[in-house]
PDB file of C-alpha atoms in Angstrom:
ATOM      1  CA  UNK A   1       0.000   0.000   0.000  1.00 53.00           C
ATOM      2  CA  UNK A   2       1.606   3.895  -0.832  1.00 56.00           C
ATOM      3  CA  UNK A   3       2.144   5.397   2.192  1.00 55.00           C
ATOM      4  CA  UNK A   4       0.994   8.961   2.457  1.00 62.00           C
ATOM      5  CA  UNK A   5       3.144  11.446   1.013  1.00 74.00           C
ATOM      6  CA  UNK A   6       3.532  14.402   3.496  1.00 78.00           C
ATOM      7  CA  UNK A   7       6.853  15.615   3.714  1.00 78.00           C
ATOM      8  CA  UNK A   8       7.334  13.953   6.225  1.00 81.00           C
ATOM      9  CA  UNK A   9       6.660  10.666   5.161  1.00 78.00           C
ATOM     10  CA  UNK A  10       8.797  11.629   2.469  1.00 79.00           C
ATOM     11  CA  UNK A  11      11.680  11.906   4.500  1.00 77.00           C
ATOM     12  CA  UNK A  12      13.107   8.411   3.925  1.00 77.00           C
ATOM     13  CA  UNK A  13      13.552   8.310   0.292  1.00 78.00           C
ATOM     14  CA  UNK A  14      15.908  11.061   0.481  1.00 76.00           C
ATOM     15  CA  UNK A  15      18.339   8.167   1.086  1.00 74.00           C
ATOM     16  CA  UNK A  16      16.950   6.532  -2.373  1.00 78.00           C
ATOM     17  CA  UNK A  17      19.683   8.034  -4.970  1.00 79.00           C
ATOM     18  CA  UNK A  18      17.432   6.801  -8.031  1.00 86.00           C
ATOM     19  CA  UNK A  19      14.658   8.737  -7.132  1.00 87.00           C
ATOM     20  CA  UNK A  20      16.472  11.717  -5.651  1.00 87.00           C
ATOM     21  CA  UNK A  21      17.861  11.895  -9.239  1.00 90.00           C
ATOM     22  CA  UNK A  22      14.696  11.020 -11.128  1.00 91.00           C
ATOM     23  CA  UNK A  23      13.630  14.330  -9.073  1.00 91.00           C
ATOM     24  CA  UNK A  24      16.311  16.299 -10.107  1.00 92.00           C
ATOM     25  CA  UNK A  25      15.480  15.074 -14.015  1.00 93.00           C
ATOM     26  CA  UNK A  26      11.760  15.705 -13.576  1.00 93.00           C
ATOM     27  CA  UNK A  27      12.149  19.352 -11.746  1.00 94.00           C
ATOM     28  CA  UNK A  28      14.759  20.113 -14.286  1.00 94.00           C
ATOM     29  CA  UNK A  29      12.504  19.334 -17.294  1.00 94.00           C
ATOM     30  CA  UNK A  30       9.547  21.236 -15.742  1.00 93.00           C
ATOM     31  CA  UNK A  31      11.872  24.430 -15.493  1.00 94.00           C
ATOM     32  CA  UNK A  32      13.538  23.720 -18.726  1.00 93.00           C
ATOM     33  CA  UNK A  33       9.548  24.934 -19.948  1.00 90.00           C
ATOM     34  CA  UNK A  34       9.470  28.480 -17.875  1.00 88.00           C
ATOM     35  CA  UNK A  35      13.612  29.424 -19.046  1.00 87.00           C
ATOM     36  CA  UNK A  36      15.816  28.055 -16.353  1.00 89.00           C
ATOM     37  CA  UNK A  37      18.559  25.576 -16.785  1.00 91.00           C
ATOM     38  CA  UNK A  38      19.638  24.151 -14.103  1.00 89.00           C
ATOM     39  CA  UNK A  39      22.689  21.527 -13.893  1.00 88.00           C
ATOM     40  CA  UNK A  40      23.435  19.080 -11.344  1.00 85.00           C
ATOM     41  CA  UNK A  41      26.214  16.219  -9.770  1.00 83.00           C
ATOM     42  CA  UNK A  42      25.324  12.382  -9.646  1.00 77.00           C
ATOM     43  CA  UNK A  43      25.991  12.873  -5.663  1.00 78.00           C
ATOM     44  CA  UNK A  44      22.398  12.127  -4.672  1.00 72.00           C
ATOM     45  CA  UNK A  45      23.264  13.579  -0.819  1.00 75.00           C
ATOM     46  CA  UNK A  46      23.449  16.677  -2.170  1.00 82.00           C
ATOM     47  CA  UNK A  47      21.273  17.212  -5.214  1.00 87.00           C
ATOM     48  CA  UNK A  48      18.449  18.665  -3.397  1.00 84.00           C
ATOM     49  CA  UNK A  49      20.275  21.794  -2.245  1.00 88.00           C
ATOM     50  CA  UNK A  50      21.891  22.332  -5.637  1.00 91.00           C
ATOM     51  CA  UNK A  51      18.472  22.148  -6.937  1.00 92.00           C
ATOM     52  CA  UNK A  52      17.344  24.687  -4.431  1.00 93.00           C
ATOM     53  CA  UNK A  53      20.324  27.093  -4.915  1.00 94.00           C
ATOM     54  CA  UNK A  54      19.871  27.086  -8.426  1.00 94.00           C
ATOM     55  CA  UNK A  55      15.752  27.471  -8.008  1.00 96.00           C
ATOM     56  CA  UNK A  56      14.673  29.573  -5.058  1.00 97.00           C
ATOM     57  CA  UNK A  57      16.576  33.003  -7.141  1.00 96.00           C
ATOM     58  CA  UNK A  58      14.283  32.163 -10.095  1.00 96.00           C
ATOM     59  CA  UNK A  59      11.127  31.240  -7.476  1.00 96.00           C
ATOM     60  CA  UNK A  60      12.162  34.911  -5.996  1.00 96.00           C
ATOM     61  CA  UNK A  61      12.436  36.870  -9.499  1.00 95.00           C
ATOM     62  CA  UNK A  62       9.007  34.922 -10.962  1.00 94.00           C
ATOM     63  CA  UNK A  63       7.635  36.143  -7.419  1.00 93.00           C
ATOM     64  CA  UNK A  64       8.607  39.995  -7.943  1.00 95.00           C
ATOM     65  CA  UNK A  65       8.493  40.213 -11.716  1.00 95.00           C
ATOM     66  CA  UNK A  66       6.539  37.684 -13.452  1.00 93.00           C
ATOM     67  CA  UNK A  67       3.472  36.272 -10.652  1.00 91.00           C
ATOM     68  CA  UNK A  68       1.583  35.055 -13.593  1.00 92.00           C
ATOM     69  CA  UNK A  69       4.518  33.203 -15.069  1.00 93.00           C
ATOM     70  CA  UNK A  70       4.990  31.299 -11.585  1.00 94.00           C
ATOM     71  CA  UNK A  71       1.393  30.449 -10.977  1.00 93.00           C
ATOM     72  CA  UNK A  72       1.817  28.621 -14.156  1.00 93.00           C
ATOM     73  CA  UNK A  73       4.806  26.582 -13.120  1.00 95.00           C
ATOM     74  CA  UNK A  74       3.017  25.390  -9.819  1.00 95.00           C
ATOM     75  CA  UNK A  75       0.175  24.517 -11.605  1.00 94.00           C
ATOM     76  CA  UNK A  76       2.454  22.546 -14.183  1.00 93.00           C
ATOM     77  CA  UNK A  77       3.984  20.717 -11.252  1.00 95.00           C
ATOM     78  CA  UNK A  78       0.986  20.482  -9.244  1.00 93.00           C
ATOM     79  CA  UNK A  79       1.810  22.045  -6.146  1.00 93.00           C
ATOM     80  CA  UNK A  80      -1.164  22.135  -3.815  1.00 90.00           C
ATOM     81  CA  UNK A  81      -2.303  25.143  -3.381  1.00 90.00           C
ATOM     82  CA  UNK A  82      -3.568  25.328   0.146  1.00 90.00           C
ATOM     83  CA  UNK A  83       0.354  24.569   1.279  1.00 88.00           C
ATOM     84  CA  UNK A  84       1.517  27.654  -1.206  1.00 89.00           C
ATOM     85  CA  UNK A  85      -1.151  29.810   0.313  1.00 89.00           C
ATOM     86  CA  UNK A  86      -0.092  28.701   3.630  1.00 88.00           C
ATOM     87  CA  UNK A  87       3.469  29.593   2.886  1.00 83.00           C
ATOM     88  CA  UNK A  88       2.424  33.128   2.006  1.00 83.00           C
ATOM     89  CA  UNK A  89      -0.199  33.571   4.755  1.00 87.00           C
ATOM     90  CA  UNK A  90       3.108  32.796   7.587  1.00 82.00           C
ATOM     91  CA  UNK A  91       4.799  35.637   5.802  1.00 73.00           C
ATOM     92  CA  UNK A  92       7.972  33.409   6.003  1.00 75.00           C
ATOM     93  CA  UNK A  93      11.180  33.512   3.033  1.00 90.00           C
ATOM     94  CA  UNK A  94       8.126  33.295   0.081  1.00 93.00           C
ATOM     95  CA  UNK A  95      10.603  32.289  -2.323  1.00 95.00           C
ATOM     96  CA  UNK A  96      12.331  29.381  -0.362  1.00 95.00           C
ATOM     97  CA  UNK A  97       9.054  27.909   1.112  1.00 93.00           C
ATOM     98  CA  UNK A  98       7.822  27.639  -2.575  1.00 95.00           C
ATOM     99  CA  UNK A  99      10.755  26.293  -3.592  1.00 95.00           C
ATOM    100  CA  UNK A 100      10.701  23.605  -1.128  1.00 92.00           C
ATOM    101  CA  UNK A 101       6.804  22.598  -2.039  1.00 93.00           C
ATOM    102  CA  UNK A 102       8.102  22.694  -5.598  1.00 95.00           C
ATOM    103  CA  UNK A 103      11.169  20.043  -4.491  1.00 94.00           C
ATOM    104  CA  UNK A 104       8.756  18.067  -2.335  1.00 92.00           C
ATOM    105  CA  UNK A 105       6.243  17.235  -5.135  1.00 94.00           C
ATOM    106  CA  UNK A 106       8.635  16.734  -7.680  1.00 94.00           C
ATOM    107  CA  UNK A 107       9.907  13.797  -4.954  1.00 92.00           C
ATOM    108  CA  UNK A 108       6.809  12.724  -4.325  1.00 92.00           C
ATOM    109  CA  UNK A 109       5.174  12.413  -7.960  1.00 92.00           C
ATOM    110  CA  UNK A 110       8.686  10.293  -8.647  1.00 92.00           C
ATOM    111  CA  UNK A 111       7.707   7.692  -5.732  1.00 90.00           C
ATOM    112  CA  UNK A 112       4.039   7.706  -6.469  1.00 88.00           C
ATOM    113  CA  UNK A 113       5.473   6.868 -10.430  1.00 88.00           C
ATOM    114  CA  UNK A 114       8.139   4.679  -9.674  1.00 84.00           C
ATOM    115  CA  UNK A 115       5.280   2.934  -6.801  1.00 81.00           C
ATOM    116  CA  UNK A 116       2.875   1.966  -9.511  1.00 81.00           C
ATOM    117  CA  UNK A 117       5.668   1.239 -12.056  1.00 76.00           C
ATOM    118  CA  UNK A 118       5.224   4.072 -14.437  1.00 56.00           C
TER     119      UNK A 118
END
């Protein structure tokens, strides 16, 4: 049975290099679509913050320049909305807490994927 799929729960397959990096390929084809290249090592321990160095400036600049652009990248990777609006509402770093919804679903559409065998 899939577990659920908080953050939380997805806390162990950060150990799971294969889907860390089908992450990494997934988030970096989704932002491919909106302009933003981002690169990557094969060290699976420390994708995730490459990912997020190289996102959360163009989460930040989409936030202050183009709002419209970045409502259509979280609807293209599904981030729930309630959690985004959450994020705002606690008037926390915007740019990093969307960042790190955007990281988490990426994650967790590769488990739920890779749980039902593509």
């Amino acid at each position: 049975m899939l577990p659920s799929l908080t953050e939380k729960d997805l806390a162990p397959y950060f150990n799971r290099g294969e889907l860390i990096l089908q992450a990494a390929e997934q988030l970096k084809k989704d932002l491919a679509q909106h302009g933003l290249d981002i690169e990557y090592g094969k060290d699976h321990l420390h994708v995730f913050s490459e990912l997020f160095s190289q996102t959360e400036p163009f989460i930040r600049k989409l936030i202050a320049t183009h709002y419209e652009k970045l409502l259509q990248l979280l609807y293209r990777i599904d981030v729930n909305e309630k959690l985004i609006a959450e994020a705002v509402n606690e008037g926390k770093n915007i740019s990093g807490e969307i960042t790190r919804l955007i990281l988490y679903r990426e994650l967790q559409k590769v488990v739920i994927r890779n749980y039902y065998g593509r």
